[in-house]
Coordinates of C-alpha atoms in Angstrom, one line a residue:
M1 CA 0.0 0.0 0.0
P2 CA 1.5 3.4 -0.9
G3 CA 2.4 5.5 2.1
T4 CA 1.6 8.9 0.6
E5 CA -0.8 11.4 2.0
A6 CA -4.2 12.0 0.4
S7 CA -3.7 13.8 -2.9
S8 CA -6.0 15.6 -5.2
S9 CA -8.9 13.9 -7.0
H10 CA -10.3 14.8 -10.3
S11 CA -10.9 18.6 -10.7
P12 CA -14.4 19.7 -11.3
T13 CA -15.2 20.7 -14.8
S14 CA -17.7 23.4 -15.9
C15 CA -19.3 21.8 -19.0
A16 CA -20.1 18.4 -20.5
P17 CA -17.4 18.6 -23.3
E18 CA -14.7 19.1 -20.7
H19 CA -16.0 16.1 -18.8
K20 CA -15.7 14.1 -21.9
K21 CA -12.2 15.3 -22.5
L22 CA -11.3 14.3 -18.9
R23 CA -12.4 10.8 -19.6
Q24 CA -10.4 10.7 -22.8
D25 CA -7.2 12.1 -21.2
T26 CA -7.3 9.4 -18.5
D27 CA -7.5 6.7 -21.2
L28 CA -10.9 5.4 -20.0
K29 CA -11.6 2.3 -22.0
A30 CA -13.5 -0.9 -21.2
S31 CA -11.9 -1.3 -17.7
K32 CA -12.6 1.9 -15.7
S33 CA -10.9 2.8 -12.5
I34 CA -13.1 3.2 -9.5
T35 CA -12.6 7.0 -9.2
E36 CA -13.4 7.5 -12.9
S37 CA -16.5 5.4 -12.7
L38 CA -17.6 7.5 -9.7
A39 CA -17.0 10.8 -11.4
I40 CA -20.7 11.0 -12.4
P41 CA -22.2 14.3 -13.6
L42 CA -24.5 16.3 -11.4
E43 CA -27.8 17.7 -12.6
G44 CA -27.5 19.4 -15.9
A45 CA -24.2 17.5 -16.6
E46 CA -22.4 20.8 -15.8
K47 CA -20.2 19.5 -12.9
V48 CA -18.3 16.4 -11.9
K49 CA -18.4 15.1 -8.4
T50 CA -15.0 15.3 -6.6
V51 CA -14.1 12.0 -5.0
Y52 CA -12.1 12.4 -1.8
G53 CA -11.4 8.7 -1.1
M54 CA -13.0 5.5 0.1
L55 CA -13.5 3.6 3.3
V56 CA -13.6 -0.2 3.1
V57 CA -14.5 -2.5 6.0
L58 CA -12.1 -5.4 6.5
G59 CA -13.8 -8.8 6.6
Y60 CA -16.1 -8.4 3.6
N61 CA -15.6 -9.9 0.1
G62 CA -17.0 -7.1 -2.0
K63 CA -20.4 -6.6 -0.4
N64 CA -22.3 -6.7 2.9
P65 CA -25.1 -9.3 2.7
N66 CA -26.4 -8.1 6.1
A67 CA -27.0 -4.5 5.0
R68 CA -30.4 -3.2 6.0
H69 CA -30.2 0.3 4.4
V70 CA -28.1 2.3 2.0
R71 CA -25.7 3.7 4.5
Q72 CA -24.7 0.2 5.8
K73 CA -22.5 -1.6 3.3
S74 CA -18.9 -2.9 3.0
S75 CA -17.5 0.3 1.5
Y76 CA -18.3 4.0 1.4
T77 CA -17.0 6.6 -1.1
L78 CA -16.5 10.1 0.3
M79 CA -17.4 12.8 -2.2
K80 CA -17.3 16.6 -2.0
K81 CA -20.6 17.9 -0.6
K82 CA -22.8 20.6 -2.2
T83 CA -22.1 22.9 0.7
F84 CA -19.4 22.7 3.4
T85 CA -20.2 20.6 6.5
G86 CA -17.0 20.8 8.5
V87 CA -16.6 22.3 12.0
K88 CA -13.7 23.3 14.2
P89 CA -13.1 24.3 17.8
Y90 CA -14.0 27.9 18.6
K91 CA -14.4 28.8 22.2
Q92 CA -14.3 27.0 25.6
H93 CA -16.8 27.7 28.4
L94 CA -17.8 26.4 31.8
A95 CA -21.0 24.4 31.4
S96 CA -22.6 26.4 34.2
S97 CA -22.0 29.7 32.4
A98 CA -24.7 31.3 30.2
A99 CA -22.5 30.8 27.1
G100 CA -21.9 27.1 28.0
Q101 CA -25.6 26.5 28.5
Q102 CA -26.4 28.1 25.2
A103 CA -23.8 26.0 23.4
M104 CA -25.1 22.7 24.8
Q105 CA -28.8 23.5 24.2
S106 CA -28.5 24.9 20.7
N107 CA -29.0 22.2 18.0
K108 CA -27.7 24.6 15.4
S109 CA -24.1 24.7 16.8
H110 CA -21.8 21.8 17.6
S111 CA -20.2 21.3 21.0
V112 CA -18.1 18.8 23.1
S113 CA -18.9 18.5 26.8
Y114 CA -16.3 17.2 29.2
T115 CA -17.6 16.1 32.6
L116 CA -15.0 16.7 35.3
E117 CA -14.9 15.7 39.0
R118 CA -17.8 16.7 41.3
G119 CA -20.2 17.3 38.5
K120 CA -18.3 20.2 36.9
S121 CA -18.3 20.3 33.1
V122 CA -16.5 22.2 30.4
V123 CA -18.0 22.9 27.0
V124 CA -16.0 23.4 23.9
E125 CA -18.0 25.3 21.3
Y126 CA -17.4 24.5 17.6
C127 CA -18.0 26.9 14.7
K128 CA -18.5 26.1 11.0
D129 CA -15.5 25.5 8.8
E130 CA -16.2 26.5 5.2
N131 CA -12.9 24.9 4.0
S132 CA -13.8 21.3 5.0
D133 CA -16.4 18.6 4.8
M134 CA -17.2 16.3 7.7
F135 CA -18.2 12.6 7.5
Q136 CA -19.4 10.6 10.5
I137 CA -19.1 6.9 11.2
G138 CA -20.8 4.7 13.8
R139 CA -23.3 2.0 14.4
S140 CA -26.3 4.4 14.8
S141 CA -28.7 4.6 11.9
D142 CA -29.3 8.3 12.8
S143 CA -29.2 10.6 9.9
K144 CA -26.1 12.3 11.3
I145 CA -24.1 9.1 10.5
D146 CA -22.8 9.0 6.9
F147 CA -21.5 5.4 7.1
V148 CA -23.2 2.9 9.4
V149 CA -20.7 0.2 10.6
L150 CA -21.7 -2.8 12.7
D151 CA -19.4 -5.4 14.4
T152 CA -17.6 -7.6 11.8
I153 CA -18.3 -11.3 12.4
P154 CA -15.2 -13.4 11.3
G155 CA -15.9 -16.1 8.7
P156 CA -18.4 -16.4 5.8
K157 CA -21.0 -13.7 5.9
Q158 CA -24.5 -15.2 6.0
P159 CA -27.6 -13.0 5.3
D160 CA -29.2 -13.9 8.6
A161 CA -26.0 -13.4 10.7
I162 CA -26.8 -10.0 12.1
P163 CA -24.6 -8.7 14.9
D164 CA -26.2 -8.0 18.3
I165 CA -26.3 -4.2 18.4
Q166 CA -27.0 -4.3 22.1
K167 CA -23.7 -6.1 22.8
S168 CA -21.7 -4.1 20.3
T169 CA -18.4 -2.5 21.3
I170 CA -18.6 0.1 18.4
S171 CA -19.9 3.4 19.5
R172 CA -23.1 4.8 18.1
Y173 CA -21.2 7.9 17.1
A174 CA -17.7 6.3 16.8
C175 CA -15.6 8.8 14.8
R176 CA -15.5 11.5 12.2
I177 CA -13.4 12.3 9.2
T178 CA -12.8 15.8 7.9
V179 CA -11.6 16.5 4.3
D180 CA -10.3 19.8 3.0
R181 CA -12.6 20.9 0.2
N182 CA -9.6 22.4 -1.7
P183 CA -6.8 20.3 -3.2
P184 CA -4.9 18.3 -2.1
H185 CA -8.1 17.3 -0.1
T186 CA -6.2 16.3 3.0
S187 CA -8.2 14.0 5.2
R188 CA -8.0 13.7 9.0
V189 CA -9.6 11.3 11.6
F190 CA -11.0 12.3 15.0
A191 CA -12.4 10.2 17.8
A192 CA -16.2 10.5 18.5
G193 CA -19.0 11.9 16.3
F194 CA -21.6 14.4 17.0
D195 CA -25.0 13.0 18.0
K196 CA -28.5 14.1 16.7
T197 CA -28.3 17.2 18.9
N198 CA -24.8 18.0 17.5
N199 CA -23.1 17.3 20.8
I200 CA -20.4 15.0 22.0
F201 CA -20.5 14.0 25.7
L202 CA -17.5 12.6 27.5
G203 CA -18.5 11.2 30.9
E204 CA -16.6 11.5 34.2
K205 CA -14.9 8.1 33.7
A206 CA -13.6 9.0 30.3
A207 CA -9.9 10.0 29.9
K208 CA -9.7 13.7 29.6
W209 CA -7.2 16.6 30.1
Q210 CA -6.2 20.1 29.3
N211 CA -3.6 20.6 26.6
A212 CA -0.8 23.1 26.6
F213 CA -3.1 25.8 25.4
G214 CA -5.7 25.2 28.1
M215 CA -8.2 23.5 25.8
M216 CA -9.9 20.3 26.8
D217 CA -9.3 17.0 25.0
G218 CA -10.1 13.4 25.7
L219 CA -10.5 9.8 24.6
T220 CA -13.7 7.8 24.0
T221 CA -14.5 4.7 26.2
N222 CA -13.1 2.0 23.9
G223 CA -11.0 4.3 21.9
I224 CA -10.4 4.9 18.1
L225 CA -7.1 3.5 16.9
H226 CA -5.2 4.5 13.8
M227 CA -2.3 3.1 11.9
N228 CA -0.5 4.7 9.0
P229 CA 1.5 2.3 6.7
K230 CA 5.2 2.7 6.5
G231 CA 5.4 2.1 2.8
G232 CA 4.3 0.0 -0.1
P233 CA 3.8 -3.8 -0.6
N234 CA 5.8 -6.1 1.7
C235 CA 6.9 -3.2 3.9
P236 CA 6.7 -3.5 7.7
A237 CA 3.4 -2.5 9.2
G238 CA 3.0 0.8 10.9
I239 CA 2.4 1.3 14.6
W240 CA -1.1 1.5 16.1
R241 CA -1.9 4.8 17.9
E242 CA -4.9 6.2 19.5
I243 CA -6.8 9.3 18.2
S244 CA -8.3 11.9 20.6
V245 CA -11.5 13.9 20.2
C246 CA -9.3 16.8 19.0
G247 CA -7.4 14.6 16.6
N248 CA -4.1 14.4 18.6
I249 CA -2.0 11.2 18.6
Y250 CA -1.2 9.1 21.7
G251 CA 0.3 5.7 22.4
L252 CA -2.0 2.9 23.3
R253 CA -3.5 2.7 26.8
E254 CA -2.7 -0.2 29.1
T255 CA -6.1 -1.6 28.4
R256 CA -8.6 -0.4 25.8
S257 CA -10.9 1.4 28.3
S258 CA -8.3 2.6 30.8
A259 CA -8.9 6.1 32.2
V260 CA -5.2 6.9 31.8
R261 CA -4.1 8.1 28.3
G262 CA -1.0 6.9 26.5
K263 CA 2.1 8.8 25.8
P264 CA 1.6 11.9 23.5
M265 CA 3.1 11.5 20.0
A266 CA 3.7 15.1 19.1
M267 CA 5.6 14.3 15.9
E268 CA 2.7 12.3 14.4
S269 CA -0.6 13.5 13.0
N270 CA -4.1 12.3 12.3
V271 CA -3.8 12.8 8.6
L272 CA -4.9 9.7 6.7
M273 CA -2.6 8.2 4.1
D274 CA -3.5 5.7 1.3
G275 CA -3.8 2.4 3.2
S276 CA -4.4 3.9 6.7
L277 CA -6.4 1.7 9.0
I278 CA -9.0 2.9 11.5
D279 CA -10.1 0.5 14.3
L280 CA -13.5 1.2 15.8
C281 CA -13.2 -1.6 18.4
G282 CA -15.4 -4.2 16.6
A283 CA -14.6 -3.3 13.0
V284 CA -11.6 -2.0 11.0
L285 CA -11.7 0.4 8.1
M286 CA -9.1 0.9 5.4
W287 CA -8.8 4.3 3.8
R288 CA -7.9 4.6 0.1
T289 CA -7.2 8.1 -1.3
S290 CA -8.5 9.2 -4.6
E291 CA -5.0 8.6 -6.1
G292 CA -4.8 5.2 -4.4
M293 CA -8.2 4.2 -5.8
K294 CA -6.8 4.5 -9.3
A295 CA -4.4 1.7 -8.6
I296 CA -7.2 -0.7 -7.4
P297 CA -7.9 -3.5 -9.8
T298 CA -11.0 -3.2 -11.8
E299 CA -13.9 -5.7 -11.7
E300 CA -12.8 -6.8 -15.2
M301 CA -9.4 -7.6 -13.9
I302 CA -10.7 -9.7 -11.0
D303 CA -13.1 -11.6 -13.3
G304 CA -10.3 -12.0 -15.8
M305 CA -8.3 -13.7 -13.1
R306 CA -11.2 -16.1 -12.5
Q307 CA -11.6 -16.7 -16.2
H308 CA -7.8 -17.4 -16.5
L309 CA -8.1 -20.1 -13.8
N310 CA -11.0 -21.7 -15.5
A311 CA -9.4 -21.5 -19.0
S312 CA -6.4 -23.5 -17.6
R313 CA -8.9 -26.3 -16.9
P314 CA -7.7 -27.3 -13.5
Q315 CA -8.3 -31.0 -12.8
C316 CA -9.1 -33.0 -9.7
P317 CA -6.3 -35.6 -9.6
V318 CA -8.7 -38.0 -7.8
G319 CA -12.0 -37.6 -9.5
L320 CA -10.5 -36.4 -12.8
T321 CA -13.2 -33.8 -13.1
T322 CA -12.6 -30.3 -14.4
L323 CA -12.9 -27.7 -11.6
V324 CA -14.7 -24.4 -12.0
F325 CA -14.5 -21.1 -10.1
P326 CA -18.0 -19.6 -10.2
T327 CA -18.6 -15.8 -10.5
S328 CA -19.7 -14.0 -7.3
S329 CA -23.3 -13.9 -8.6
Q330 CA -23.4 -17.6 -9.5
S331 CA -24.5 -20.3 -7.1
T332 CA -21.9 -22.6 -5.6
Q333 CA -20.8 -25.3 -8.0
S334 CA -21.6 -29.0 -7.3
L335 CA -19.3 -30.4 -4.7
G336 CA -17.4 -32.4 -7.3
R337 CA -16.4 -29.3 -9.4
Q338 CA -15.9 -26.9 -6.6
P339 CA -12.1 -26.3 -6.1
H340 CA -10.9 -27.4 -2.7
V341 CA -7.4 -27.1 -1.2
Y342 CA -5.4 -28.9 1.4
I343 CA -4.3 -25.9 3.4
K344 CA -0.9 -27.3 4.5
C345 CA 0.5 -28.4 1.1
G346 CA -1.6 -26.4 -1.3
H347 CA -2.7 -29.2 -3.6
V348 CA -6.0 -28.3 -5.3
H349 CA -8.7 -31.0 -5.7
G350 CA -12.4 -31.3 -6.3
F351 CA -14.5 -32.5 -3.3
H352 CA -14.0 -36.3 -2.8
D353 CA -14.5 -38.9 -0.1
W354 CA -10.8 -39.8 0.3
S355 CA -9.8 -39.1 3.9
G356 CA -6.8 -41.4 4.4
P357 CA -6.1 -43.6 7.4
K358 CA -8.4 -43.0 10.4
N359 CA -5.9 -41.9 13.1
D360 CA -7.0 -41.2 16.7
G361 CA -6.9 -37.5 17.6
I362 CA -7.3 -36.2 14.1
D363 CA -10.1 -33.6 13.7
E364 CA -13.0 -34.6 11.5
K365 CA -12.0 -31.8 9.0
T366 CA -8.5 -33.2 8.7
R367 CA -7.8 -35.2 5.6
T368 CA -4.7 -36.7 4.1
C369 CA -3.7 -35.3 0.7
P370 CA -3.6 -38.2 -1.7
I371 CA -0.6 -36.6 -3.6
C372 CA 1.9 -35.7 -0.8
R373 CA 0.3 -37.6 2.1
Q374 CA 0.3 -34.6 4.4
A375 CA -2.7 -34.3 6.8
S376 CA -4.5 -30.9 7.0
N377 CA -7.8 -29.2 6.7
Y378 CA -9.5 -29.4 3.3
V379 CA -11.4 -26.2 2.5
P380 CA -13.2 -24.8 -0.6
L381 CA -11.4 -22.1 -2.6
Q382 CA -13.1 -18.8 -3.5
I383 CA -11.9 -15.7 -5.3
G384 CA -11.1 -12.6 -3.2
N385 CA -13.4 -10.1 -4.9
E386 CA -12.8 -7.0 -2.8
R387 CA -10.5 -5.0 -5.1
A388 CA -9.3 -2.5 -2.5
F389 CA -7.4 -5.2 -0.6
Y390 CA -5.1 -6.3 -3.5
E391 CA -1.4 -5.7 -3.7
G392 CA 0.8 -6.2 -6.8
E393 CA -0.4 -8.1 -9.9
V394 CA -3.8 -9.7 -10.0
V395 CA -2.5 -13.3 -10.2
P396 CA -4.3 -16.1 -8.5
T397 CA -1.3 -18.0 -7.1
H398 CA -2.0 -18.1 -3.3
A399 CA -4.8 -18.5 -0.8
F400 CA -5.2 -17.4 2.8
V401 CA -5.2 -20.1 5.5
P402 CA -7.6 -21.3 6.9
C403 CA -10.4 -19.7 4.8
G404 CA -9.2 -20.4 1.2
H405 CA -9.6 -16.9 -0.3
V406 CA -7.6 -16.8 -3.5
C407 CA -5.5 -13.8 -4.5
S408 CA -2.0 -12.7 -5.4
E409 CA 1.2 -13.6 -3.5
A410 CA 1.9 -9.9 -2.8
T411 CA -1.6 -9.6 -1.2
V412 CA -1.2 -12.6 1.1
R413 CA 2.3 -11.5 2.2
F414 CA 1.2 -8.0 2.9
W415 CA -1.9 -8.8 5.0
S416 CA -0.1 -11.6 6.9
Q417 CA 2.2 -8.9 8.3
I418 CA -0.5 -6.5 9.5
P419 CA -1.5 -6.9 13.1
I420 CA -5.2 -6.1 13.6
P421 CA -6.5 -5.2 17.1
H422 CA -8.3 -8.1 18.8
G423 CA -10.0 -7.8 22.1
C424 CA -8.8 -5.4 24.8
D425 CA -5.0 -5.5 24.1
A426 CA -4.2 -8.3 21.6
F427 CA -3.4 -8.2 17.9
Q428 CA -3.7 -10.8 15.2
A429 CA -3.3 -11.0 11.4
I430 CA -6.5 -11.7 9.6
C431 CA -7.8 -12.5 6.1
P432 CA -9.1 -9.1 4.8
F433 CA -11.8 -10.8 2.8
C434 CA -13.5 -12.6 5.8
A435 CA -11.7 -11.5 9.0
L436 CA -10.8 -15.0 10.1
P437 CA -7.5 -15.0 12.0
L438 CA -4.7 -16.5 9.9
E439 CA -3.2 -19.8 10.9
G440 CA 0.0 -21.7 10.2
V441 CA 3.5 -20.6 9.9
D442 CA 2.8 -18.0 7.1
G443 CA -0.9 -17.6 7.2
F444 CA -1.2 -18.5 3.5
V445 CA -0.3 -21.3 1.1
K446 CA 0.8 -21.4 -2.5
L447 CA -1.7 -23.2 -4.7
I448 CA -0.7 -26.2 -6.8
F449 CA -3.1 -27.0 -9.6
S450 CA -3.3 -30.1 -11.8
T451 CA -4.3 -29.3 -15.3
E452 CA -5.0 -31.2 -18.5
N453 CA -1.9 -29.8 -20.2

């Protein structure tokens, strides 16, 4: 993943012919990049929407089958709004003062309330920022939330597997992102979002403090974590940090909900880079800039990878049947033609009854590969369809273990090195397509196909 800061997206044009020229200049052919396909004309075809970037939820393979409304999906594209929606800190008041009371009670202005000891409170009043747009993320379906995100359940996503919102660790108003309306459209992440009354409330138990300028700042209960990548593919992962309500950077707390903040990281910022990760304590988002979106494989490229696999006519060395990878919209192939893999050795077969010798202590899912005689789990293979997770060439050479999602070697190597927050203070590498924790020495396996040729 490139480690550059958010850069400018397509510039708005003033008339339809210029929009047409833009498409020609970018060599828009049959395979369109995501940003170009999203540059759709507004009413009258006089302007083009400016794409800031895209948020993608880890653990979904191109779509969210549990989505209940348009704002709950596996990815969300941030576009320039018709009028500015950003806000910024303006004044600080005691909650007991007339100005403080007015700031908290007014639904037209935004404010953050910090409850201190003995019931005292401080209110930070926000004013409108005409130079930025604000996007809010959380599990609430309130209209104030632009992108509704629920807890990610590891493994295959079933339409009826809906997370229990009552037990969710994701805040209703988890975080907010602001993007500069003018190029280079720098984006920043902040902990907590404004509720339906345009307020943020930090209770007495929340970590809070005054900064060097006397202004209040604080952390949310379970915290919002942020990691910027150090570089491109196969580079070491960055370091997870915590974001404050004011967007300042701190080291991680001892435990996720500790009342004591981490060490300040004055040399780091909350600016999002292409490939930045945001952890909401229950779901992880990846940020792709408008420039980074241009490097994402197209749907045609992913489908071309599938077609290339099928054109090679992979064979089951046991049943001698030709294996077929279905499209994402097709139903699962019959068991005999569905490609399966022994996740320890990587030999690809169709589904068959061969299980090898019955040894005590071997799990029911464990089978002995008839080619190399190694015992391991035997799982169906499926194409990794979420384009935003790919690294390097779109070549189907490897699969994640234990889930069997097929993608490129650069992709499996990259994600196997990314520690994703798990629980209160643990980290684990996961498959980005389904969120299952990776297993084995590497967390992936090289696929070995048998073909007719």
